[in-house]
Short mmCIF file of C-alpha atoms and ligand atoms in Angstrom, two decimals:
data_model
loop_
_atom_site.label_atom_id
_atom_site.label_comp_id
_atom_site.label_asym_id
_atom_site.label_seq_id
_atom_site.Cartn_x
_atom_site.Cartn_y
_atom_site.Cartn_z
CA MET A 619 4.89 -20.30 -42.59
CA ARG A 620 3.00 -21.08 -39.73
CA ASP A 621 5.33 -19.16 -37.68
CA LEU A 622 5.43 -16.35 -39.51
CA VAL A 623 1.24 -16.51 -39.85
CA SER A 624 1.28 -16.59 -35.67
CA ASP A 625 3.63 -14.32 -35.01
CA MET A 626 1.86 -11.41 -36.91
CA THR A 627 -1.94 -12.13 -35.96
CA ASN A 628 -2.95 -10.88 -32.51
CA CYS A 629 -1.14 -13.69 -30.62
CA LEU A 630 1.16 -14.10 -27.90
CA ARG A 631 3.84 -16.70 -27.81
CA ALA A 632 6.38 -18.24 -25.17
CA ARG A 633 9.82 -19.02 -26.65
CA ASP A 634 12.50 -20.56 -25.02
CA LEU A 635 10.99 -18.90 -21.84
CA GLN A 636 13.46 -20.07 -18.65
CA VAL A 637 12.95 -18.64 -14.84
CA ARG A 638 15.50 -19.78 -12.72
CA SER A 639 15.94 -19.57 -8.85
CA ASN A 640 19.17 -21.15 -7.01
CA GLY A 641 20.24 -22.76 -10.10
CA LYS A 642 17.31 -24.55 -10.82
CA ALA A 643 14.48 -23.68 -13.47
CA LEU A 644 11.37 -22.57 -12.33
CA LEU A 645 9.62 -22.17 -15.21
CA ASP A 646 11.24 -23.88 -18.46
CA VAL A 647 8.76 -23.82 -21.45
CA HIS A 648 10.16 -24.48 -24.71
CA ASP A 649 7.06 -22.79 -27.00
CA LEU A 650 3.88 -21.90 -26.30
CA THR A 651 1.51 -20.05 -28.69
CA LEU A 652 -1.57 -18.32 -27.85
CA ASP A 653 -3.51 -17.40 -30.48
CA GLY A 654 -7.14 -18.91 -30.00
CA PRO A 655 -10.03 -16.60 -29.81
CA GLY A 656 -12.00 -18.44 -26.93
CA PRO A 657 -10.71 -18.95 -23.15
CA THR A 658 -7.36 -20.24 -22.55
CA LEU A 659 -6.94 -22.02 -18.84
CA ILE A 660 -3.70 -23.12 -17.87
CA LEU A 661 -4.35 -26.36 -15.38
CA GLY A 662 -1.53 -28.18 -12.94
CA PRO A 663 -0.78 -28.99 -9.38
CA ASN A 664 0.57 -26.40 -7.13
CA GLY A 665 4.09 -25.40 -7.98
CA ALA A 666 3.80 -26.91 -11.53
CA GLY A 667 4.89 -22.89 -12.81
CA LYS A 668 1.10 -21.11 -13.36
CA SER A 669 1.92 -18.15 -11.88
CA LEU A 670 5.26 -17.67 -12.93
CA LEU A 671 4.31 -18.07 -16.73
CA LEU A 672 1.58 -15.62 -16.25
CA ARG A 673 3.83 -13.27 -14.61
CA CYS A 674 6.14 -13.43 -17.46
CA LEU A 675 3.61 -12.84 -20.09
CA HIS A 676 2.16 -10.21 -18.33
CA GLY A 677 5.68 -8.74 -18.09
CA LEU A 678 5.68 -8.61 -14.64
CA ILE A 679 8.57 -10.87 -14.06
CA SER A 680 11.68 -10.72 -17.20
CA PRO A 681 12.40 -14.43 -18.04
CA ASP A 682 16.62 -15.22 -17.28
CA ARG A 683 16.13 -17.11 -20.90
CA GLY A 684 13.77 -16.76 -23.83
CA GLN A 685 11.22 -14.36 -24.29
CA VAL A 686 7.62 -13.75 -24.76
CA VAL A 687 6.63 -11.75 -28.13
CA GLN A 688 3.39 -10.47 -28.69
CA ASP A 689 2.29 -9.84 -32.68
CA GLY A 690 5.93 -10.36 -33.91
CA THR A 691 7.59 -8.33 -31.42
CA PRO A 692 9.09 -8.76 -27.76
CA LEU A 693 6.71 -7.79 -25.45
CA ASN A 694 7.02 -4.00 -25.07
CA ALA A 695 4.94 -0.94 -23.08
CA TYR A 696 2.48 -0.96 -25.97
CA HIS A 697 1.92 -4.33 -25.36
CA LYS A 698 1.76 -4.35 -21.57
CA ALA A 699 -0.49 -0.90 -21.87
CA ARG A 700 -2.97 -3.68 -23.45
CA GLN A 701 -2.87 -6.30 -20.87
CA ALA A 702 -4.30 -6.91 -17.15
CA MET A 703 -4.39 -9.18 -14.81
CA VAL A 704 -6.56 -10.25 -11.88
CA PHE A 705 -4.42 -11.71 -9.31
CA GLN A 706 -5.27 -14.67 -6.96
CA ARG A 707 -6.07 -12.42 -3.73
CA PRO A 708 -7.17 -9.43 -5.13
CA VAL A 709 -5.10 -6.36 -4.33
CA LEU A 710 -7.68 -2.85 -3.87
CA LEU A 711 -6.87 0.13 -3.12
CA ARG A 712 -8.16 1.67 0.66
CA ARG A 713 -10.75 3.17 -0.89
CA SER A 714 -14.22 3.01 -2.10
CA VAL A 715 -15.56 0.87 -4.74
CA ALA A 716 -15.96 3.51 -7.43
CA ALA A 717 -12.55 5.31 -6.62
CA ASN A 718 -11.10 1.76 -6.93
CA LEU A 719 -12.42 2.14 -11.21
CA ASP A 720 -11.56 5.92 -11.04
CA PHE A 721 -8.00 5.30 -10.54
CA VAL A 722 -7.72 3.21 -13.62
CA LEU A 723 -10.08 5.52 -16.07
CA LYS A 724 -8.35 8.83 -14.64
CA ARG A 725 -5.39 7.38 -15.85
CA GLN A 726 -6.87 7.76 -19.07
CA ASN A 727 -7.66 10.53 -19.06
CA MET A 728 -11.10 10.45 -19.48
CA SER A 729 -13.63 12.90 -18.56
CA ARG A 730 -15.27 13.70 -15.26
CA THR A 731 -19.00 12.44 -16.97
CA GLY A 732 -17.42 9.82 -18.75
CA ARG A 733 -15.64 8.16 -15.66
CA LYS A 734 -18.88 8.38 -14.32
CA ASP A 735 -21.00 6.80 -16.70
CA ARG A 736 -18.10 3.75 -17.15
CA ILE A 737 -17.87 3.80 -13.60
CA VAL A 738 -22.16 2.86 -13.21
CA GLU A 739 -21.80 0.58 -16.26
CA LEU A 740 -19.11 -1.47 -15.14
CA LEU A 741 -20.52 -1.58 -11.48
CA THR A 742 -23.74 -3.06 -13.35
CA GLU A 743 -21.62 -5.43 -15.17
CA GLY A 744 -20.37 -7.11 -11.59
CA GLY A 745 -23.22 -6.36 -9.90
CA LEU A 746 -22.14 -4.03 -7.46
CA GLU A 747 -23.97 -1.01 -8.18
CA ASP A 748 -25.43 -1.22 -4.74
CA LYS A 749 -21.67 -0.98 -3.33
CA SER A 750 -20.27 1.94 -5.38
CA ARG A 751 -19.58 4.04 -1.93
CA GLN A 752 -18.71 1.34 0.12
CA SER A 753 -15.48 0.84 1.58
CA ALA A 754 -13.41 -1.61 -0.97
CA ARG A 755 -11.94 -3.48 1.68
CA SER A 756 -14.93 -4.28 3.15
CA LEU A 757 -16.52 -6.26 0.62
CA SER A 758 -16.94 -10.00 0.61
CA GLY A 759 -14.37 -12.34 -1.04
CA GLY A 760 -16.50 -12.72 -4.18
CA GLU A 761 -17.39 -9.36 -4.69
CA ALA A 762 -13.66 -8.28 -4.26
CA GLN A 763 -12.70 -9.96 -6.86
CA ARG A 764 -15.47 -9.23 -9.16
CA LEU A 765 -14.00 -5.93 -8.28
CA ALA A 766 -10.48 -6.96 -9.31
CA ILE A 767 -11.58 -7.79 -12.46
CA LEU A 768 -14.15 -5.45 -13.30
CA ARG A 769 -11.32 -2.80 -12.68
CA ALA A 770 -9.14 -4.76 -14.96
CA LEU A 771 -11.69 -4.77 -17.91
CA ALA A 772 -11.89 -0.84 -17.38
CA LEU A 773 -8.44 -0.47 -19.25
CA ASN A 774 -9.90 -2.01 -21.91
CA PRO A 775 -7.10 -4.53 -21.94
CA GLU A 776 -7.08 -6.98 -25.20
CA THR A 777 -5.77 -9.50 -23.06
CA LEU A 778 -6.80 -10.45 -19.19
CA PHE A 779 -4.84 -12.51 -17.29
CA LEU A 780 -6.45 -14.22 -14.07
CA ASP A 781 -4.55 -16.37 -12.10
CA GLU A 782 -7.17 -18.57 -10.03
CA PRO A 783 -9.38 -15.90 -9.28
CA THR A 784 -12.19 -18.42 -7.71
CA SER A 785 -9.91 -20.43 -5.95
CA ALA A 786 -10.94 -19.03 -2.41
CA LEU A 787 -14.58 -18.68 -3.19
CA ASP A 788 -17.91 -20.72 -2.83
CA PRO A 789 -19.49 -22.48 -6.14
CA SER A 790 -22.43 -19.13 -6.17
CA ALA A 791 -19.76 -16.26 -6.34
CA THR A 792 -17.77 -18.85 -8.49
CA GLN A 793 -20.51 -18.85 -10.83
CA MET A 794 -20.59 -15.04 -11.32
CA ILE A 795 -16.71 -14.64 -11.83
CA GLU A 796 -17.02 -17.22 -14.52
CA ARG A 797 -20.07 -15.53 -16.23
CA MET A 798 -17.89 -12.06 -16.01
CA VAL A 799 -15.19 -13.91 -17.71
CA LEU A 800 -17.57 -15.78 -20.53
CA ARG A 801 -19.05 -12.22 -21.42
CA ALA A 802 -15.77 -10.56 -21.00
CA SER A 803 -14.29 -13.41 -23.42
CA SER A 804 -17.27 -12.27 -26.01
CA ARG A 805 -17.14 -9.36 -26.22
CA GLY A 806 -13.34 -10.06 -27.93
CA VAL A 807 -11.36 -9.88 -24.57
CA ARG A 808 -8.20 -13.13 -24.99
CA ILE A 809 -8.88 -14.86 -21.63
CA VAL A 810 -5.99 -16.70 -20.39
CA MET A 811 -6.51 -18.29 -17.10
CA VAL A 812 -4.96 -20.21 -14.26
CA THR A 813 -7.20 -22.54 -12.18
CA HIS A 814 -6.81 -25.95 -10.53
CA ASP A 815 -10.41 -27.13 -10.92
CA ILE A 816 -10.90 -29.22 -13.75
CA GLY A 817 -14.57 -28.81 -13.56
CA GLN A 818 -13.84 -25.00 -14.38
CA ALA A 819 -11.78 -25.41 -17.29
CA ARG A 820 -14.29 -27.63 -19.10
CA ARG A 821 -16.73 -24.87 -18.17
CA LEU A 822 -14.82 -22.18 -19.54
CA ALA A 823 -11.88 -23.06 -21.87
CA ALA A 824 -11.80 -23.48 -25.37
CA ASP A 825 -8.06 -24.22 -25.26
CA VAL A 826 -6.50 -25.89 -22.19
CA VAL A 827 -3.00 -25.47 -21.15
CA MET A 828 -1.16 -28.10 -18.97
CA MET A 829 1.68 -27.90 -16.76
CA GLN A 830 3.72 -29.48 -14.40
CA GLY A 831 7.34 -29.28 -12.88
CA GLY A 832 7.73 -25.70 -14.90
CA HIS A 833 7.00 -27.28 -18.39
CA VAL A 834 4.09 -27.49 -20.28
CA VAL A 835 3.11 -31.09 -20.91
CA GLU A 836 0.36 -30.43 -23.10
CA HIS A 837 -1.71 -27.27 -25.25
CA GLY A 838 -5.01 -28.12 -27.52
CA PRO A 839 -8.37 -28.20 -27.51
CA ALA A 840 -10.18 -28.30 -24.16
CA LYS A 841 -12.05 -31.33 -25.04
CA GLN A 842 -8.77 -33.07 -26.35
CA VAL A 843 -6.69 -32.69 -23.77
CA LEU A 844 -9.38 -32.96 -21.11
CA ASP A 845 -10.79 -36.46 -22.18
CA VAL A 846 -8.28 -37.76 -24.55
CA PRO A 847 -5.05 -36.90 -22.62
CA GLY A 848 -2.01 -37.80 -24.34
CA SER A 849 0.26 -36.96 -21.99
CA GLU A 850 0.83 -39.42 -18.83
CA ALA A 851 1.23 -36.52 -16.73
CA SER A 852 -1.97 -35.01 -17.68
CA ARG A 853 -3.71 -38.71 -16.96
CA ARG A 854 -2.46 -38.26 -13.80
CA TYR A 855 -3.53 -35.03 -12.93
CA LEU A 856 -7.08 -35.35 -14.56
CA ALA A 857 -7.31 -38.89 -12.81
CA GLY A 858 -6.80 -37.46 -9.45
CA GLY A 859 -8.66 -34.20 -10.27
CA LEU A 860 -11.74 -36.03 -10.74
CA VAL A 861 -11.08 -38.25 -7.76
CA THR A 862 -10.87 -35.35 -5.48
CA MET B 1385 -1.95 16.55 53.84
CA GLN B 1386 -4.63 19.30 53.83
CA ASN B 1387 -1.75 21.04 51.90
CA PHE B 1388 -2.43 18.85 49.63
CA ALA B 1389 -6.10 19.31 49.20
CA ALA B 1390 -6.01 22.65 48.93
CA GLU B 1391 -3.19 22.21 46.07
CA PHE B 1392 -6.07 20.59 44.14
CA ASN B 1393 -8.56 22.71 44.89
CA SER B 1394 -6.58 25.82 43.85
CA ALA B 1395 -5.58 23.67 40.73
CA LEU B 1396 -8.87 22.60 39.89
CA ALA B 1397 -9.69 26.85 40.41
CA LEU B 1398 -7.01 27.83 38.22
CA ILE B 1399 -8.40 25.36 35.44
CA LEU B 1400 -12.10 26.38 35.60
CA GLU B 1401 -11.55 29.98 36.23
CA GLY B 1402 -9.58 30.34 33.02
CA ASP B 1403 -6.55 31.61 34.37
CA SER B 1404 -4.95 33.61 32.09
CA GLU B 1405 -1.16 32.74 32.67
CA LEU B 1406 -2.32 28.89 32.82
CA TRP B 1407 -4.10 28.80 29.49
CA ALA B 1408 -1.09 31.31 28.10
CA ILE B 1409 1.34 28.41 28.91
CA VAL B 1410 -0.76 25.62 27.12
CA LEU B 1411 -1.51 27.64 24.17
CA LEU B 1412 2.17 28.35 23.74
CA SER B 1413 2.80 24.50 24.40
CA LEU B 1414 0.17 23.53 21.71
CA GLN B 1415 1.58 26.45 18.99
CA VAL B 1416 5.09 25.24 19.50
CA SER B 1417 4.11 21.15 19.32
CA VAL B 1418 1.96 21.67 16.45
CA PHE B 1419 3.98 23.85 14.55
CA ALA B 1420 7.11 21.11 14.98
CA VAL B 1421 4.74 18.28 14.03
CA LEU B 1422 4.15 20.29 10.84
CA ILE B 1423 7.47 20.64 10.03
CA SER B 1424 8.48 17.70 10.58
CA ALA B 1425 5.84 16.00 8.44
CA VAL B 1426 7.03 17.86 5.48
CA ILE B 1427 10.48 16.85 6.59
CA GLY B 1428 9.97 12.98 7.19
CA MET B 1429 7.34 11.36 5.29
CA PRO B 1430 9.16 11.72 2.35
CA ILE B 1431 12.04 10.80 3.15
CA GLY B 1432 9.93 7.53 5.04
CA ALA B 1433 8.43 6.63 1.60
CA ALA B 1434 11.72 7.73 -0.35
CA LEU B 1435 13.55 4.83 1.60
CA ALA B 1436 10.72 2.53 1.36
CA VAL B 1437 10.11 3.24 -2.45
CA ALA B 1438 13.72 3.79 -3.94
CA ARG B 1439 16.28 1.60 -3.89
CA PHE B 1440 19.76 3.76 -4.04
CA PRO B 1441 23.19 3.62 -2.19
CA GLY B 1442 23.08 5.09 1.50
CA ARG B 1443 19.57 3.84 1.87
CA ARG B 1444 20.80 0.83 4.10
CA MET B 1445 23.12 3.65 6.16
CA MET B 1446 20.36 6.66 6.39
CA ILE B 1447 17.81 4.29 7.91
CA VAL B 1448 20.18 3.03 10.73
CA LEU B 1449 20.72 6.79 10.99
CA MET B 1450 17.24 7.72 11.39
CA ASN B 1451 16.79 4.92 13.71
CA ALA B 1452 19.42 6.08 15.88
CA LEU B 1453 18.37 9.46 16.02
CA MET B 1454 14.80 8.02 17.03
CA GLY B 1455 16.90 6.50 20.61
CA PHE B 1456 18.68 10.18 20.88
CA PRO B 1457 18.19 11.39 24.57
CA PRO B 1458 16.07 14.37 24.45
CA VAL B 1459 18.68 16.39 26.70
CA VAL B 1460 21.52 15.44 24.01
CA VAL B 1461 19.30 16.60 21.51
CA GLY B 1462 18.47 20.01 23.64
CA LEU B 1463 22.55 20.27 24.14
CA LEU B 1464 23.38 19.94 20.59
CA VAL B 1465 20.33 22.71 18.92
CA TYR B 1466 21.91 24.96 21.82
CA LEU B 1467 25.26 24.79 20.67
CA MET B 1468 24.03 25.80 17.09
CA LEU B 1469 21.91 28.16 18.62
CA SER B 1470 24.57 30.26 20.96
CA ARG B 1471 26.07 33.02 19.70
CA SER B 1472 29.22 31.49 19.71
CA GLY B 1473 27.38 28.59 17.47
CA PRO B 1474 27.40 28.46 13.53
CA LEU B 1475 23.43 29.53 13.37
CA GLY B 1476 23.96 32.21 16.62
CA ILE B 1477 23.81 35.18 14.02
CA LEU B 1478 20.00 34.09 13.87
CA GLU B 1479 19.17 34.76 17.95
CA LEU B 1480 17.30 32.29 18.23
CA LEU B 1481 18.16 31.06 21.48
CA TYR B 1482 15.47 30.84 24.04
CA THR B 1483 12.72 32.09 21.67
CA PRO B 1484 10.07 29.46 20.70
CA THR B 1485 11.38 29.05 17.22
CA ALA B 1486 14.29 27.34 19.22
CA MET B 1487 12.11 25.01 20.91
CA ILE B 1488 9.95 24.63 17.30
CA ILE B 1489 13.57 23.42 15.95
CA ALA B 1490 14.47 20.93 19.17
CA GLN B 1491 10.86 19.56 19.05
CA VAL B 1492 11.27 19.09 14.87
CA VAL B 1493 14.92 17.22 15.21
CA LEU B 1494 12.99 15.02 18.09
CA VAL B 1495 9.92 14.40 16.12
CA THR B 1496 11.34 13.89 12.47
CA PRO B 1497 12.96 10.86 12.91
CA ILE B 1498 9.99 9.07 14.40
CA ILE B 1499 7.94 10.40 11.59
CA ALA B 1500 10.02 9.45 8.65
CA ALA B 1501 10.73 5.96 10.48
CA LEU B 1502 7.12 5.14 11.01
CA THR B 1503 6.41 6.35 7.64
CA ARG B 1504 9.09 4.37 6.15
CA GLN B 1505 7.44 0.75 7.82
CA VAL B 1506 3.85 1.85 6.68
CA ILE B 1507 4.87 2.08 3.27
CA GLU B 1508 7.14 -0.31 2.56
CA MET B 1509 4.44 -2.96 4.01
CA LEU B 1510 2.32 -0.95 1.75
CA ALA B 1511 4.18 -1.20 -1.48
CA GLU B 1512 5.28 -4.91 -1.04
CA GLU B 1513 1.20 -5.51 -1.18
CA TYR B 1514 0.86 -3.68 -4.44
CA SER B 1515 3.97 -3.22 -6.12
CA GLU B 1516 2.85 -6.26 -8.46
CA GLN B 1517 -0.85 -4.82 -8.82
CA LEU B 1518 0.01 -1.37 -9.30
CA ARG B 1519 2.67 -2.65 -12.00
CA SER B 1520 0.02 -4.13 -14.02
CA LEU B 1521 -2.32 -1.20 -14.15
CA GLY B 1522 0.82 0.63 -15.35
CA VAL B 1523 1.89 2.50 -12.61
CA SER B 1524 5.62 3.50 -12.19
CA ARG B 1525 7.58 3.38 -8.88
CA LEU B 1526 7.46 7.22 -8.76
CA ALA B 1527 3.69 7.50 -9.44
CA SER B 1528 3.31 4.92 -7.22
CA VAL B 1529 4.67 7.39 -4.16
CA PRO B 1530 1.30 9.45 -3.99
CA VAL B 1531 -0.75 6.54 -4.29
CA LEU B 1532 0.31 4.74 -1.56
CA LEU B 1533 0.83 7.82 0.41
CA TRP B 1534 -2.71 8.39 0.29
CA ASP B 1535 -4.07 4.45 1.34
CA ALA B 1536 -1.92 4.94 3.91
CA ARG B 1537 -3.29 8.24 5.48
CA LEU B 1538 -4.71 6.76 8.88
CA ALA B 1539 -1.44 5.01 9.93
CA LEU B 1540 0.38 8.39 8.62
CA ILE B 1541 -2.01 10.63 10.80
CA THR B 1542 -1.41 7.97 13.92
CA ALA B 1543 2.18 8.57 13.01
CA LEU B 1544 1.81 12.25 13.27
CA LEU B 1545 -0.04 11.77 16.89
CA ALA B 1546 2.53 9.83 17.60
CA GLY B 1547 5.11 12.35 16.83
CA PHE B 1548 2.76 15.37 18.89
CA GLY B 1549 2.58 12.91 21.61
CA ARG B 1550 6.36 13.13 22.21
CA ALA B 1551 6.56 16.74 21.17
CA ILE B 1552 4.32 17.99 23.61
CA ALA B 1553 5.33 16.31 26.67
CA GLU B 1554 9.58 16.60 26.20
CA VAL B 1555 10.93 18.55 28.58
CA GLY B 1556 14.91 17.81 28.23
CA ALA B 1557 15.68 19.59 24.52
CA VAL B 1558 13.40 22.50 25.40
CA ILE B 1559 14.38 23.59 28.54
CA ILE B 1560 17.43 23.97 27.22
CA VAL B 1561 17.35 26.11 23.95
CA GLY B 1562 14.22 27.78 25.63
CA GLY B 1563 15.04 28.48 29.23
CA ASN B 1564 11.85 28.86 30.51
CA ILE B 1565 11.27 32.72 30.07
CA ASN B 1566 8.28 34.07 31.50
CA HIS B 1567 5.67 34.78 28.95
CA VAL B 1568 8.00 34.00 26.35
CA THR B 1569 9.16 30.63 26.48
CA ARG B 1570 7.06 28.68 29.38
CA VAL B 1571 5.63 25.90 27.99
CA MET B 1572 3.94 23.19 30.19
CA THR B 1573 6.40 20.79 30.75
CA THR B 1574 9.12 23.27 31.81
CA THR B 1575 6.74 25.29 34.01
CA ILE B 1576 5.57 21.95 35.67
CA ALA B 1577 9.48 21.84 36.32
CA LEU B 1578 9.94 25.21 37.71
CA GLU B 1579 7.12 25.41 39.89
CA THR B 1580 7.18 21.76 41.59
CA SER B 1581 10.77 23.10 42.92
CA LYS B 1582 9.10 26.14 43.82
CA GLY B 1583 6.88 24.65 45.69
CA ASN B 1584 3.97 26.23 43.80
CA LEU B 1585 1.96 23.07 43.46
CA ALA B 1586 -1.25 24.20 42.27
CA LEU B 1587 -0.37 25.81 38.64
CA ALA B 1588 1.93 22.62 38.32
CA LEU B 1589 -1.09 20.11 39.16
CA ALA B 1590 -2.88 22.12 37.14
CA LEU B 1591 -0.66 22.03 34.16
CA GLY B 1592 -0.35 17.95 34.46
CA ALA B 1593 -3.76 17.43 34.49
CA ILE B 1594 -4.28 19.31 31.25
CA LEU B 1595 -0.76 17.22 29.87
CA ILE B 1596 -2.94 14.43 30.86
CA GLY B 1597 -5.86 15.62 29.09
CA ILE B 1598 -3.90 16.58 25.71
CA ALA B 1599 -2.19 12.79 26.05
CA VAL B 1600 -5.40 10.70 26.51
CA ALA B 1601 -7.07 12.45 23.69
CA VAL B 1602 -4.48 12.23 21.51
CA ASN B 1603 -4.40 8.10 22.37
CA ALA B 1604 -8.35 8.62 21.70
CA ILE B 1605 -7.86 9.41 18.49
CA VAL B 1606 -5.33 6.90 17.69
CA SER B 1607 -7.56 4.39 19.29
CA ALA B 1608 -10.51 5.73 17.23
CA LEU B 1609 -8.58 5.80 13.84
CA SER B 1610 -7.27 1.95 13.88
CA LEU B 1611 -10.70 1.22 15.28
CA ARG B 1612 -12.30 2.48 12.16
CA ALA B 1613 -9.12 0.82 10.17
CA GLU B 1614 -9.80 -2.37 11.31
CA GLN B 1615 -13.61 -2.11 10.77
CA GLU B 1616 -12.44 -0.89 7.21
CA GLY B 1617 -10.24 -3.78 6.74
CA LEU B 1618 -7.60 -1.32 6.27
CA ARG B 1619 -5.25 -2.41 8.62
CA HIS B 1620 -1.41 -3.11 7.41
CA ALA B 1621 -0.20 -5.63 9.92
N1 ADP C 772 10.09 -15.77 -6.70
C1 ADP C 772 10.43 -17.01 -6.58
N2 ADP C 772 11.41 -16.99 -5.64
C2 ADP C 772 12.05 -18.25 -5.81
N3 ADP C 772 10.91 -19.18 -5.92
C3 ADP C 772 9.90 -19.20 -6.33
C4 ADP C 772 9.63 -17.44 -6.73
N4 ADP C 772 8.25 -17.85 -7.43
C5 ADP C 772 7.76 -19.15 -7.63
N5 ADP C 772 9.10 -19.97 -7.22
C6 ADP C 772 8.58 -21.36 -7.30
O1 ADP C 772 8.54 -21.73 -8.90
C7 ADP C 772 7.29 -22.72 -8.49
C8 ADP C 772 6.56 -22.58 -9.27
O2 ADP C 772 5.73 -21.20 -8.63
P1 ADP C 772 4.24 -21.10 -9.04
O3 ADP C 772 4.65 -20.15 -10.47
O4 ADP C 772 3.91 -19.88 -8.04
O5 ADP C 772 3.29 -22.27 -8.96
P2 ADP C 772 2.10 -22.36 -9.10
O6 ADP C 772 1.25 -23.38 -10.87
O7 ADP C 772 0.88 -23.28 -7.94
O8 ADP C 772 0.89 -21.06 -9.47
C9 ADP C 772 7.48 -23.04 -7.42
O9 ADP C 772 7.97 -24.61 -6.49
C10 ADP C 772 7.79 -22.07 -6.27
O10 ADP C 772 8.04 -21.90 -5.06
MG1 MG C 773 0.01 -19.97 -8.30
#
């Protein structure tokens, strides 16, 4: 019964998912259901398969086994168009800041004035209103990542994936990104974000997915997973993480 | 030595006094090479972009062929174009031999592989960087081509300039198919070769100076473009 319900509501599910290379499973997720309203943070050491999982959920790679299911049907073009992703290293077009946003808006067949208004709105949301005409490639790391997030939001996604968006940023740039993520979440965008920063998980997460060696070792409400980890792997990761 | 100084002086005079024969030769050179580069761009850029983005059987072969063509000796290219255009050749009926059009054709054959190869290199690197992001934004493979071409614009202009530099400085192919006919197919390089052998150093020196000036200008533009690219973080390397 629960399976039926979670498949029918706005929910994203990885079923028996495997990505293999040279006969080795890089990703092996038995069953993971993301259906909570708050941000889900995916935690785990380097090489745990966090990025691979995100790519599968977003349809950028097709798994060698199993499938991703959204709202009860296998992930399709309709679903993918309602997802957006921010990569670890922002990939910005070699154009102005505004043109990076306009690129996405044009593809939605918005009118010229509609696009102009939306660009102003987005730039204000990301604190980039003075940078509109600047070359996107000349932005600082934090500004570039904010623009990447704004461009993702310009798609009006239902789900926003973020792959360690703050891993190369200083604390104040990180804080700005975290606030943007929380605002998007409160507007109803489902957030699925990878981090290796346990503090960040505490600040943002409603739910936490703990990964190791290609497996999901734990998944549950943030408080529970972070404070009373149920698995030995999580305990060790959290202890190690807290030391550094 | 005195002779040399005199030749230099008359070369300078030719340039400064706007000698009509000299400037007609310069103008024809520029026209032929600019045309050749534009045609090469129209042919070479789509080929380069297709080789970078599409996966089809024979793709590797085409890349090898393109690189081989790039290293072809210009004189041989001239000979092949000559055979095509000569009276008994397959295109002889067009009577293009010893016309500026023949020189354009020869330069197109020389420059197209260069532009195609550079385009492929530039677009392939950019495609690798952009591919996941563009797919995430819902841009199809085909629709990504104009995006990549536009975002690689500075590097592509550099490729065009490289092609132009090769075309304008080329002598072997052009002299075979153009014939260096006075007032018809005399361009800077072929005139320099001919006038030097005739001992008319003044005209040769004047044209040489202008040719160097053009080469320097082209290089200056390339440097300025790559400097700008660097400032804007647009470098692909
Ligand atoms: N395209 C690929 N081919 C082979 N191995 C890969 C590929 N992508 C990732 N891997 C491997 O899969 C494992 C998980 O990678 P990844 O998901 O990027 O980890 P992370 O949790 O750090 O994001 C790593 O061991 C990585 O080397
Ligand atoms: Mg990763």
